[in-house]
CSV table of N, CA and C in Angstrom, one decimal:
chain,number,residue,atom,x,y,z
A,290,MET,N,-114.3,-82.2,34.7
A,290,MET,CA,-114.1,-83.5,34.0
A,290,MET,C,-115.0,-84.5,34.7
A,291,PRO,N,-115.7,-85.3,34.0
A,291,PRO,CA,-116.6,-86.3,34.6
A,291,PRO,C,-115.9,-87.4,35.3
A,292,ARG,N,-116.6,-87.9,36.3
A,292,ARG,CA,-116.0,-89.0,37.2
A,292,ARG,C,-116.8,-90.3,36.9
A,293,TYR,N,-116.2,-91.4,36.6
A,293,TYR,CA,-116.8,-92.6,36.3
A,293,TYR,C,-116.5,-93.6,37.4
A,294,GLU,N,-117.5,-94.5,37.8
A,294,GLU,CA,-117.3,-95.4,38.8
A,294,GLU,C,-117.1,-96.8,38.2
A,295,TYR,N,-116.1,-97.6,38.7
A,295,TYR,CA,-115.9,-98.9,38.2
A,295,TYR,C,-115.8,-99.9,39.4
A,296,ARG,N,-116.0,-101.2,39.0
A,296,ARG,CA,-115.8,-102.2,40.0
A,296,ARG,C,-114.9,-103.3,39.4
A,297,CYS,N,-114.0,-103.8,40.3
A,297,CYS,CA,-113.1,-104.8,39.8
A,297,CYS,C,-113.8,-106.2,40.0
A,298,ARG,N,-113.8,-107.0,39.0
A,298,ARG,CA,-114.5,-108.3,39.1
A,298,ARG,C,-113.6,-109.3,39.9
A,299,GLU,N,-112.3,-109.0,39.9
A,299,GLU,CA,-111.4,-110.0,40.6
A,299,GLU,C,-111.4,-109.8,42.1
A,300,CYS,N,-111.3,-108.5,42.6
A,300,CYS,CA,-111.2,-108.3,44.0
A,300,CYS,C,-112.5,-107.7,44.6
A,301,GLY,N,-113.4,-107.2,43.7
A,301,GLY,CA,-114.6,-106.6,44.2
A,301,GLY,C,-114.6,-105.2,44.7
A,302,ARG,N,-113.4,-104.6,44.5
A,302,ARG,CA,-113.2,-103.2,44.9
A,302,ARG,C,-113.9,-102.2,43.9
A,303,SER,N,-114.5,-101.2,44.5
A,303,SER,CA,-115.1,-100.1,43.7
A,303,SER,C,-114.1,-99.0,43.7
A,304,PHE,N,-114.0,-98.3,42.5
A,304,PHE,CA,-113.1,-97.1,42.4
A,304,PHE,C,-113.6,-96.1,41.4
A,305,GLU,N,-113.1,-94.9,41.5
A,305,GLU,CA,-113.6,-93.9,40.5
A,305,GLU,C,-112.4,-93.4,39.7
A,306,VAL,N,-112.7,-93.0,38.5
A,306,VAL,CA,-111.7,-92.5,37.5
A,306,VAL,C,-112.2,-91.2,36.9
A,307,ASN,N,-111.4,-90.1,37.0
A,307,ASN,CA,-111.8,-88.9,36.3
A,307,ASN,C,-111.1,-88.9,34.9
A,308,ARG,N,-112.0,-88.7,33.9
A,308,ARG,CA,-111.5,-88.7,32.5
A,308,ARG,C,-112.4,-88.0,31.6
A,309,PRO,N,-112.0,-87.5,30.4
A,309,PRO,CA,-112.9,-86.9,29.5
A,309,PRO,C,-114.0,-87.8,29.0
A,310,MET,N,-115.1,-87.2,28.6
A,310,MET,CA,-116.2,-88.0,28.1
A,310,MET,C,-115.8,-88.8,26.9
A,311,ALA,N,-114.9,-88.3,26.1
A,311,ALA,CA,-114.5,-89.1,24.9
A,311,ALA,C,-113.8,-90.4,25.3
A,312,GLN,N,-113.3,-90.5,26.5
A,312,GLN,CA,-112.7,-91.7,27.0
A,312,GLN,C,-113.5,-92.5,27.9
A,313,SER,N,-114.8,-92.2,28.0
A,313,SER,CA,-115.7,-92.9,29.0
A,313,SER,C,-115.8,-94.4,28.8
A,314,GLY,N,-115.7,-94.9,27.5
A,314,GLY,CA,-115.8,-96.3,27.3
A,314,GLY,C,-114.5,-97.0,27.4
A,315,ALA,N,-113.4,-96.3,27.6
A,315,ALA,CA,-112.1,-97.0,27.7
A,315,ALA,C,-111.9,-97.8,28.9
A,316,PRO,N,-111.2,-98.9,28.9
A,316,PRO,CA,-111.1,-99.8,30.1
A,316,PRO,C,-110.3,-99.0,31.2
A,317,ALA,N,-110.6,-99.4,32.4
A,317,ALA,CA,-109.8,-98.8,33.6
A,317,ALA,C,-109.3,-99.9,34.4
A,318,ASP,N,-108.0,-99.8,34.8
A,318,ASP,CA,-107.4,-100.8,35.6
A,318,ASP,C,-107.7,-100.5,37.1
A,319,CYS,N,-107.9,-101.6,37.8
A,319,CYS,CA,-108.1,-101.5,39.3
A,319,CYS,C,-106.9,-100.9,39.9
A,320,PRO,N,-107.1,-100.2,41.0
A,320,PRO,CA,-105.9,-99.7,41.7
A,320,PRO,C,-105.0,-100.8,42.3
A,321,ALA,N,-105.5,-102.0,42.4
A,321,ALA,CA,-104.7,-103.1,42.9
A,321,ALA,C,-104.0,-103.8,41.7
A,322,GLY,N,-104.2,-103.3,40.5
A,322,GLY,CA,-103.5,-103.8,39.3
A,322,GLY,C,-104.3,-104.8,38.5
A,323,HIS,N,-105.5,-105.1,38.9
A,323,HIS,CA,-106.3,-106.0,38.1
A,323,HIS,C,-106.9,-105.3,36.9
A,324,GLN,N,-107.1,-106.1,35.8
A,324,GLN,CA,-107.6,-105.5,34.6
A,324,GLN,C,-109.1,-105.8,34.3
A,325,ASP,N,-109.6,-106.8,35.0
A,325,ASP,CA,-111.0,-107.2,34.7
A,325,ASP,C,-112.0,-106.3,35.5
A,326,THR,N,-112.3,-105.2,34.9
A,326,THR,CA,-113.2,-104.2,35.6
A,326,THR,C,-114.4,-103.9,34.7
A,327,VAL,N,-115.5,-103.4,35.4
A,327,VAL,CA,-116.7,-103.1,34.7
A,327,VAL,C,-117.1,-101.7,35.2
A,328,LYS,N,-117.6,-100.9,34.2
A,328,LYS,CA,-118.1,-99.5,34.5
A,328,LYS,C,-119.5,-99.6,35.1
A,329,LEU,N,-119.7,-99.0,36.2
A,329,LEU,CA,-121.0,-99.0,36.9
A,329,LEU,C,-121.9,-97.8,36.4
A,330,LEU,N,-123.2,-98.0,36.4
A,330,LEU,CA,-124.1,-97.0,36.1
A,330,LEU,C,-124.3,-96.1,37.3
A,331,SER,N,-124.3,-94.8,37.1
A,331,SER,CA,-124.4,-93.9,38.2
A,331,SER,C,-125.6,-93.0,38.1
A,332,ALA,N,-126.3,-92.8,39.2
A,332,ALA,CA,-127.4,-91.8,39.1
A,332,ALA,C,-126.9,-90.4,39.1
A,333,VAL,N,-127.5,-89.6,38.2
A,333,VAL,CA,-127.0,-88.2,38.0
A,333,VAL,C,-128.0,-87.3,38.8
A,334,ALA,N,-127.4,-86.5,39.6
A,334,ALA,CA,-128.2,-85.4,40.3
A,334,ALA,C,-128.0,-84.1,39.6
A,335,VAL,N,-129.0,-83.5,39.2
A,335,VAL,CA,-128.9,-82.2,38.5
A,335,VAL,C,-129.5,-81.1,39.5
A,336,GLY,N,-128.6,-80.2,39.9
A,336,GLY,CA,-129.1,-79.1,40.8
A,336,GLY,C,-129.4,-77.8,40.1
A,337,GLY,N,-129.8,-76.9,40.9
A,337,GLY,CA,-130.0,-75.6,40.3
A,337,GLY,C,-131.4,-75.3,39.7
A,338,SER,N,-132.3,-76.3,39.8
A,338,SER,CA,-133.6,-76.1,39.2
A,338,SER,C,-134.4,-75.2,40.2
A,339,SER,N,-135.3,-74.4,39.6
A,339,SER,CA,-136.1,-73.5,40.5
A,339,SER,C,-137.2,-74.3,41.1
A,340,PRO,N,-137.6,-73.9,42.3
A,340,PRO,CA,-138.6,-74.6,43.0
A,340,PRO,C,-140.0,-74.4,42.3
A,341,SER,N,-140.9,-75.3,42.4
A,341,SER,CA,-142.2,-75.1,41.8
A,341,SER,C,-142.9,-73.9,42.4
A,342,PRO,N,-143.7,-73.2,41.6
A,342,PRO,CA,-144.4,-72.1,42.1
A,342,PRO,C,-145.4,-72.5,43.2
A,343,GLN,N,-145.5,-71.6,44.2
A,343,GLN,CA,-146.4,-72.0,45.3
A,343,GLN,C,-147.9,-71.8,44.8
A,344,GLN,N,-148.7,-72.6,45.3
A,344,GLN,CA,-150.1,-72.6,45.0
A,344,GLN,C,-150.8,-71.6,46.0
A,345,PRO,N,-151.8,-70.8,45.5
A,345,PRO,CA,-152.4,-69.9,46.5
A,345,PRO,C,-153.3,-70.7,47.4
A,346,PRO,N,-153.6,-70.2,48.6
A,346,PRO,CA,-154.4,-71.0,49.6
A,346,PRO,C,-155.8,-71.1,49.0
A,347,PRO,N,-156.5,-72.2,49.4
A,347,PRO,CA,-157.8,-72.4,48.9
A,347,PRO,C,-158.8,-71.4,49.3
A,348,GLN,N,-159.7,-71.0,48.5
A,348,GLN,CA,-160.7,-70.0,48.8
A,348,GLN,C,-162.0,-70.7,49.2
A,349,GLY,N,-163.0,-69.9,49.4
A,349,GLY,CA,-164.3,-70.4,49.9
A,349,GLY,C,-164.8,-71.5,49.0
A,350,GLY,N,-165.9,-72.2,49.5
A,350,GLY,CA,-166.4,-73.4,48.9
A,350,GLY,C,-167.5,-73.3,47.9
A,351,GLY,N,-167.7,-72.2,47.2
A,351,GLY,CA,-168.7,-72.2,46.2
A,351,GLY,C,-170.0,-71.6,46.7
A,352,GLY,N,-171.1,-72.0,46.1
A,352,GLY,CA,-172.4,-71.5,46.4
A,352,GLY,C,-172.6,-70.1,45.7
A,353,CYS,N,-173.6,-69.4,46.1
A,353,CYS,CA,-173.9,-68.1,45.5
A,353,CYS,C,-172.9,-67.0,45.7
A,354,CYS,N,-172.2,-67.1,46.8
A,354,CYS,CA,-171.3,-66.0,47.1
A,354,CYS,C,-169.9,-66.4,47.4
A,355,GLY,N,-169.6,-67.6,46.9
A,355,GLY,CA,-168.2,-68.1,47.1
A,355,GLY,C,-168.0,-68.7,48.4
A,356,GLY,N,-169.0,-69.0,49.2
A,356,GLY,CA,-168.8,-69.6,50.5
A,356,GLY,C,-168.6,-68.6,51.7
A,357,GLY,N,-168.6,-67.3,51.4
A,357,GLY,CA,-168.4,-66.4,52.5
A,357,GLY,C,-169.6,-66.2,53.4
A,358,CYS,N,-170.8,-66.6,52.9
A,358,CYS,CA,-172.0,-66.4,53.8
A,358,CYS,C,-172.3,-67.6,54.6
A,359,CYS,N,-171.6,-68.7,54.4
A,359,CYS,CA,-171.9,-69.9,55.2
A,359,CYS,C,-170.8,-70.0,56.2
A,360,ALA,N,-171.2,-69.8,57.5
A,360,ALA,CA,-170.2,-69.8,58.5
A,360,ALA,C,-170.5,-71.0,59.4
């Protein structure tokens, strides 16, 4: 279940609420009992992506034989 972060405008306290996405826009009361709250934007971290493929090491620098004859 998604977790949404809110801040109370009256006391300044931040708090989180777990609720279904269908209720994401519903108001949330402050744990101190205040009702003037605002939902905060949260950065989403997505894990599990595969690392980028490794690049092969650079080869010789060109020329007629690929740089192997220039030492």
